[in-house]
Amino acid sequence: MTVHIDDNLELHPDGTVTCRHCGHVLGDAERPLRDARVRETEPRTAGPSVRADASLFADRPVVLRRTLCPECLTQLQAEIVPGDEPTSRHRSWAVRP
């Protein structure tokens, strides 16, 4: 049975995770966004509500990190974080005994 994870991702019985828009395989249950693309830009590109300079709030450079489907470029997740830190959002749908 295919499980709809969210509006953009689905988990298949064979353990693969695909984009719900184009069907591109993005990863597996353990690392669902393994093959997704990551784009980093200035936080202000997130939209009009992000106006302040990030240096007012952080000592390190801050980025808007967007994770995208490499095939159709659907945005799968976004976070505004210090640029030298790995993503803090980890997903796993692997079932462990």
PDB file of C-alpha atoms in Angstrom:
ATOM      1  CA  MET A   1       0.000   0.000   0.000  1.00  0.00           C
ATOM      2  CA  THR A   2       1.321   3.444  -0.925  1.00  0.00           C
ATOM      3  CA  VAL A   3       1.370   5.919   1.972  1.00  0.00           C
ATOM      4  CA  HIS A   4       0.908   9.638   1.341  1.00  0.00           C
ATOM      5  CA  ILE A   5       3.492  11.240   3.623  1.00  0.00           C
ATOM      6  CA  ASP A   6       2.436  14.794   2.854  1.00  0.00           C
ATOM      7  CA  ASP A   7       1.271  16.842  -0.120  1.00  0.00           C
ATOM      8  CA  ASN A   8       4.586  16.256  -1.906  1.00  0.00           C
ATOM      9  CA  LEU A   9       5.912  12.838  -0.876  1.00  0.00           C
ATOM     10  CA  GLU A  10       4.716   9.257  -0.872  1.00  0.00           C
ATOM     11  CA  LEU A  11       6.195   6.023   0.461  1.00  0.00           C
ATOM     12  CA  HIS A  12       5.809   2.880  -1.676  1.00  0.00           C
ATOM     13  CA  PRO A  13       5.652  -0.759  -0.496  1.00  0.00           C
ATOM     14  CA  ASP A  14       9.186  -1.380  -1.820  1.00  0.00           C
ATOM     15  CA  GLY A  15      10.495   1.345   0.538  1.00  0.00           C
ATOM     16  CA  THR A  16      11.116   4.045  -2.058  1.00  0.00           C
ATOM     17  CA  VAL A  17      10.013   7.625  -1.475  1.00  0.00           C
ATOM     18  CA  THR A  18       8.852   9.555  -4.526  1.00  0.00           C
ATOM     19  CA  CYS A  19       7.634  13.018  -5.434  1.00  0.00           C
ATOM     20  CA  ARG A  20       3.823  12.975  -5.658  1.00  0.00           C
ATOM     21  CA  HIS A  21       3.913  15.493  -8.516  1.00  0.00           C
ATOM     22  CA  CYS A  22       6.288  13.834 -10.982  1.00  0.00           C
ATOM     23  CA  GLY A  23       7.047  10.375  -9.534  1.00  0.00           C
ATOM     24  CA  HIS A  24      10.806  10.967  -9.261  1.00  0.00           C
ATOM     25  CA  VAL A  25      12.490   8.678  -6.702  1.00  0.00           C
ATOM     26  CA  LEU A  26      13.965  10.851  -3.935  1.00  0.00           C
ATOM     27  CA  GLY A  27      15.225   8.234  -1.506  1.00  0.00           C
ATOM     28  CA  ASP A  28      14.059   5.444   0.748  1.00  0.00           C
ATOM     29  CA  ALA A  29      12.294   5.118   4.091  1.00  0.00           C
ATOM     30  CA  GLU A  30      15.542   5.571   6.030  1.00  0.00           C
ATOM     31  CA  ARG A  31      16.681   8.662   4.081  1.00  0.00           C
ATOM     32  CA  PRO A  32      13.634   9.959   2.191  1.00  0.00           C
ATOM     33  CA  LEU A  33      15.255  13.104   0.759  1.00  0.00           C
ATOM     34  CA  ARG A  34      18.641  11.537  -0.031  1.00  0.00           C
ATOM     35  CA  ASP A  35      18.551  12.447  -3.741  1.00  0.00           C
ATOM     36  CA  ALA A  36      16.747  15.785  -3.401  1.00  0.00           C
ATOM     37  CA  ARG A  37      18.512  19.012  -4.402  1.00  0.00           C
ATOM     38  CA  VAL A  38      19.377  21.710  -1.893  1.00  0.00           C
ATOM     39  CA  ARG A  39      19.502  25.396  -2.770  1.00  0.00           C
ATOM     40  CA  GLU A  40      20.796  28.034  -0.375  1.00  0.00           C
ATOM     41  CA  THR A  41      19.966  31.725  -0.784  1.00  0.00           C
ATOM     42  CA  GLU A  42      19.662  34.884   1.307  1.00  0.00           C
ATOM     43  CA  PRO A  43      16.899  34.586   3.940  1.00  0.00           C
ATOM     44  CA  ARG A  44      15.168  37.635   2.440  1.00  0.00           C
ATOM     45  CA  THR A  45      14.267  35.558  -0.622  1.00  0.00           C
ATOM     46  CA  ALA A  46      11.787  33.663   1.599  1.00  0.00           C
ATOM     47  CA  GLY A  47       9.249  36.418   1.086  1.00  0.00           C
ATOM     48  CA  PRO A  48       8.199  39.897   2.126  1.00  0.00           C
ATOM     49  CA  SER A  49       7.816  38.988   5.805  1.00  0.00           C
ATOM     50  CA  VAL A  50      11.567  38.306   6.128  1.00  0.00           C
ATOM     51  CA  ARG A  51      12.988  41.831   6.083  1.00  0.00           C
ATOM     52  CA  ALA A  52      15.553  42.174   8.851  1.00  0.00           C
ATOM     53  CA  ASP A  53      19.224  41.556   8.252  1.00  0.00           C
ATOM     54  CA  ALA A  54      20.108  38.144   9.733  1.00  0.00           C
ATOM     55  CA  SER A  55      23.320  39.550  11.238  1.00  0.00           C
ATOM     56  CA  LEU A  56      21.128  41.348  13.794  1.00  0.00           C
ATOM     57  CA  PHE A  57      20.136  37.971  15.242  1.00  0.00           C
ATOM     58  CA  ALA A  58      23.063  35.617  14.602  1.00  0.00           C
ATOM     59  CA  ASP A  59      26.837  35.762  14.787  1.00  0.00           C
ATOM     60  CA  ARG A  60      27.222  33.493  11.761  1.00  0.00           C
ATOM     61  CA  PRO A  61      25.988  33.864   8.185  1.00  0.00           C
ATOM     62  CA  VAL A  62      22.379  32.671   7.858  1.00  0.00           C
ATOM     63  CA  VAL A  63      20.811  31.082   4.768  1.00  0.00           C
ATOM     64  CA  LEU A  64      17.418  30.047   3.478  1.00  0.00           C
ATOM     65  CA  ARG A  65      17.913  26.362   2.703  1.00  0.00           C
ATOM     66  CA  ARG A  66      15.297  24.872   0.390  1.00  0.00           C
ATOM     67  CA  THR A  67      15.091  21.187  -0.463  1.00  0.00           C
ATOM     68  CA  LEU A  68      13.674  20.558  -3.942  1.00  0.00           C
ATOM     69  CA  CYS A  69      12.657  17.662  -6.154  1.00  0.00           C
ATOM     70  CA  PRO A  70      15.398  17.512  -8.818  1.00  0.00           C
ATOM     71  CA  GLU A  71      12.903  16.633 -11.554  1.00  0.00           C
ATOM     72  CA  CYS A  72      10.011  19.095 -11.125  1.00  0.00           C
ATOM     73  CA  LEU A  73      11.572  21.518  -8.571  1.00  0.00           C
ATOM     74  CA  THR A  74       8.703  21.179  -6.096  1.00  0.00           C
ATOM     75  CA  GLN A  75       9.823  22.573  -2.739  1.00  0.00           C
ATOM     76  CA  LEU A  76       9.848  19.751  -0.203  1.00  0.00           C
ATOM     77  CA  GLN A  77      11.049  21.648   2.861  1.00  0.00           C
ATOM     78  CA  ALA A  78      12.574  24.984   3.805  1.00  0.00           C
ATOM     79  CA  GLU A  79      14.464  26.307   6.802  1.00  0.00           C
ATOM     80  CA  ILE A  80      16.318  29.470   7.759  1.00  0.00           C
ATOM     81  CA  VAL A  81      19.484  28.342   9.537  1.00  0.00           C
ATOM     82  CA  PRO A  82      23.149  29.173  10.082  1.00  0.00           C
ATOM     83  CA  GLY A  83      24.842  28.286   6.799  1.00  0.00           C
ATOM     84  CA  ASP A  84      27.600  26.223   8.412  1.00  0.00           C
ATOM     85  CA  GLU A  85      25.184  23.813  10.112  1.00  0.00           C
ATOM     86  CA  PRO A  86      23.709  20.724   8.504  1.00  0.00           C
ATOM     87  CA  THR A  87      19.966  20.513   8.148  1.00  0.00           C
ATOM     88  CA  SER A  88      18.154  20.118  11.434  1.00  0.00           C
ATOM     89  CA  ARG A  89      15.158  18.494   9.804  1.00  0.00           C
ATOM     90  CA  HIS A  90      15.600  14.762   9.488  1.00  0.00           C
ATOM     91  CA  ARG A  91      12.832  12.494   8.349  1.00  0.00           C
ATOM     92  CA  SER A  92      12.771   8.722   8.556  1.00  0.00           C
ATOM     93  CA  TRP A  93       9.880   6.352   7.995  1.00  0.00           C
ATOM     94  CA  ALA A  94      11.877   3.186   8.464  1.00  0.00           C
ATOM     95  CA  VAL A  95      10.216   0.733  10.816  1.00  0.00           C
ATOM     96  CA  ARG A  96      12.601  -0.607  13.432  1.00  0.00           C
ATOM     97  CA  PRO A  97      11.875  -3.689  15.529  1.00  0.00           C
TER      98      PRO A  97
END
